[in-house]
PDB file of C-alpha atoms in Angstrom:
ATOM      1  CA  UNK A   3      -1.010-172.271 -63.095  1.00 89.00           C
ATOM      2  CA  UNK A   4      -1.775-174.447 -59.914  1.00 86.00           C
ATOM      3  CA  UNK A   5       1.223-173.207 -58.730  1.00 88.00           C
ATOM      4  CA  UNK A   6       0.852-169.486 -59.443  1.00 92.00           C
ATOM      5  CA  UNK A   7      -2.161-169.423 -57.535  1.00 94.00           C
ATOM      6  CA  UNK A   8      -1.366-171.449 -54.564  1.00 93.00           C
ATOM      7  CA  UNK A   9       1.531-168.038 -55.457  1.00 92.00           C
ATOM      8  CA  UNK A  10      -1.088-166.356 -54.955  1.00 94.00           C
ATOM      9  CA  UNK A  11      -3.289-167.860 -52.381  1.00 92.00           C
ATOM     10  CA  UNK A  12       0.104-167.897 -50.551  1.00 93.00           C
ATOM     11  CA  UNK A  13       0.510-163.702 -51.096  1.00 94.00           C
ATOM     12  CA  UNK A  14      -2.869-162.601 -50.122  1.00 92.00           C
ATOM     13  CA  UNK A  15      -2.448-164.443 -46.588  1.00 88.00           C
ATOM     14  CA  UNK A  16       1.407-163.643 -45.739  1.00 90.00           C
ATOM     15  CA  UNK A  17       0.921-160.491 -46.629  1.00 92.00           C
ATOM     16  CA  UNK A  18      -1.630-160.242 -43.310  1.00 92.00           C
ATOM     17  CA  UNK A  19       1.658-161.624 -40.957  1.00 93.00           C
ATOM     18  CA  UNK A  20       3.577-158.537 -41.047  1.00 93.00           C
ATOM     19  CA  UNK A  21       0.828-155.973 -40.448  1.00 93.00           C
ATOM     20  CA  UNK A  22       0.004-158.206 -37.461  1.00 94.00           C
ATOM     21  CA  UNK A  23       3.035-158.692 -36.245  1.00 95.00           C
ATOM     22  CA  UNK A  24       3.711-154.609 -35.586  1.00 95.00           C
ATOM     23  CA  UNK A  25       0.426-154.242 -34.499  1.00 95.00           C
ATOM     24  CA  UNK A  26       1.140-156.260 -31.877  1.00 96.00           C
ATOM     25  CA  UNK A  27       4.560-155.333 -31.274  1.00 96.00           C
ATOM     26  CA  UNK A  28       2.773-151.393 -31.206  1.00 97.00           C
ATOM     27  CA  UNK A  29       0.056-153.348 -28.465  1.00 96.00           C
ATOM     28  CA  UNK A  30       2.654-154.325 -26.041  1.00 96.00           C
ATOM     29  CA  UNK A  31      -0.225-156.783 -24.549  1.00 97.00           C
ATOM     30  CA  UNK A  32      -1.370-160.355 -26.110  1.00 96.00           C
ATOM     31  CA  UNK A  33      -4.759-160.385 -24.647  1.00 94.00           C
ATOM     32  CA  UNK A  34      -6.022-161.021 -27.974  1.00 91.00           C
ATOM     33  CA  UNK A  35      -4.486-162.825 -29.157  1.00 94.00           C
ATOM     34  CA  UNK A  36      -4.168-167.049 -30.064  1.00 96.00           C
ATOM     35  CA  UNK A  37      -1.130-169.469 -28.946  1.00 98.00           C
ATOM     36  CA  UNK A  38      -3.601-171.313 -30.669  1.00 98.00           C
ATOM     37  CA  UNK A  39      -4.597-169.913 -33.480  1.00 97.00           C
ATOM     38  CA  UNK A  40      -0.854-169.371 -34.463  1.00 97.00           C
ATOM     39  CA  UNK A  41       0.642-172.485 -34.039  1.00 98.00           C
ATOM     40  CA  UNK A  42      -2.483-173.288 -36.165  1.00 97.00           C
ATOM     41  CA  UNK A  43      -1.130-171.504 -38.749  1.00 96.00           C
ATOM     42  CA  UNK A  44       2.157-172.667 -38.962  1.00 97.00           C
ATOM     43  CA  UNK A  45       0.950-176.015 -38.931  1.00 98.00           C
ATOM     44  CA  UNK A  46      -0.658-176.044 -42.460  1.00 97.00           C
ATOM     45  CA  UNK A  47       2.336-173.765 -43.933  1.00 97.00           C
ATOM     46  CA  UNK A  48       4.506-176.551 -42.252  1.00 97.00           C
ATOM     47  CA  UNK A  49       2.112-178.936 -43.793  1.00 97.00           C
ATOM     48  CA  UNK A  50       2.349-176.764 -47.097  1.00 96.00           C
ATOM     49  CA  UNK A  51       6.070-178.205 -47.074  1.00 97.00           C
ATOM     50  CA  UNK A  52       5.230-181.526 -46.954  1.00 97.00           C
ATOM     51  CA  UNK A  53       3.136-181.995 -49.400  1.00 95.00           C
ATOM     52  CA  UNK A  54       5.833-179.962 -51.576  1.00 95.00           C
ATOM     53  CA  UNK A  55       8.716-182.223 -49.872  1.00 96.00           C
ATOM     54  CA  UNK A  56       6.862-185.322 -51.498  1.00 97.00           C
ATOM     55  CA  UNK A  57       4.999-184.594 -54.595  1.00 95.00           C
ATOM     56  CA  UNK A  58       8.275-184.232 -55.482  1.00 94.00           C
ATOM     57  CA  UNK A  59       6.744-180.097 -57.042  1.00 91.00           C
ATOM     58  CA  UNK A  60       9.903-178.239 -55.437  1.00 91.00           C
ATOM     59  CA  UNK A  61       9.886-174.546 -57.418  1.00 93.00           C
ATOM     60  CA  UNK A  62       9.609-170.808 -56.635  1.00 92.00           C
ATOM     61  CA  UNK A  63       6.256-171.902 -54.188  1.00 93.00           C
ATOM     62  CA  UNK A  64       8.396-173.443 -51.887  1.00 95.00           C
ATOM     63  CA  UNK A  65       9.861-169.817 -50.876  1.00 94.00           C
ATOM     64  CA  UNK A  66       6.332-168.708 -50.282  1.00 95.00           C
ATOM     65  CA  UNK A  67       5.900-171.172 -47.479  1.00 96.00           C
ATOM     66  CA  UNK A  68       9.612-169.905 -45.853  1.00 96.00           C
ATOM     67  CA  UNK A  69       8.494-166.275 -46.207  1.00 96.00           C
ATOM     68  CA  UNK A  70       4.868-167.115 -44.469  1.00 97.00           C
ATOM     69  CA  UNK A  71       6.750-169.576 -42.185  1.00 97.00           C
ATOM     70  CA  UNK A  72       9.028-166.862 -40.931  1.00 97.00           C
ATOM     71  CA  UNK A  73       6.436-164.043 -40.788  1.00 96.00           C
ATOM     72  CA  UNK A  74       4.059-166.400 -38.627  1.00 97.00           C
ATOM     73  CA  UNK A  75       7.103-166.876 -36.245  1.00 97.00           C
ATOM     74  CA  UNK A  76       8.169-163.519 -36.266  1.00 97.00           C
ATOM     75  CA  UNK A  77       3.895-163.095 -34.611  1.00 97.00           C
ATOM     76  CA  UNK A  78       5.060-165.680 -32.400  1.00 97.00           C
ATOM     77  CA  UNK A  79       8.036-163.853 -31.188  1.00 97.00           C
ATOM     78  CA  UNK A  80       5.223-161.389 -30.270  1.00 98.00           C
ATOM     79  CA  UNK A  81       3.043-162.755 -28.218  1.00 98.00           C
ATOM     80  CA  UNK A  82       5.784-164.331 -26.334  1.00 98.00           C
ATOM     81  CA  UNK A  83       6.828-160.761 -25.367  1.00 98.00           C
ATOM     82  CA  UNK A  84       3.390-159.391 -25.298  1.00 98.00           C
ATOM     83  CA  UNK A  85       3.002-162.579 -22.655  1.00 98.00           C
ATOM     84  CA  UNK A  86       5.705-161.241 -20.994  1.00 98.00           C
ATOM     85  CA  UNK A  87       5.209-157.478 -21.237  1.00 97.00           C
ATOM     86  CA  UNK A  88       1.742-158.811 -19.480  1.00 97.00           C
ATOM     87  CA  UNK A  89       2.863-160.248 -16.795  1.00 97.00           C
ATOM     88  CA  UNK A  90       5.378-157.590 -15.674  1.00 97.00           C
ATOM     89  CA  UNK A  91       1.981-155.411 -15.990  1.00 96.00           C
ATOM     90  CA  UNK A  92       0.401-157.961 -13.570  1.00 94.00           C
ATOM     91  CA  UNK A  93       2.902-157.852 -10.972  1.00 92.00           C
TER      92      UNK A  93
END
């Protein structure tokens, strides 16, 4: 039951990241994006993966962590893309 609840939590969190990446792509600016926030989220997900590996509870939930890490990484890419666009506009 705990793994199911953890999976639901990861799905709920994970659904927002692709939408956020799309919004960042369309906005073409990093003005309202926090690099610190993105890095903290990534750190949290990596800690979740570490907890799974250390406890030996390697199951389907681990897949959800990796999917979320990938979508947050996409947001990180959008941040640096948009930061470069902002810098070009400023010149």
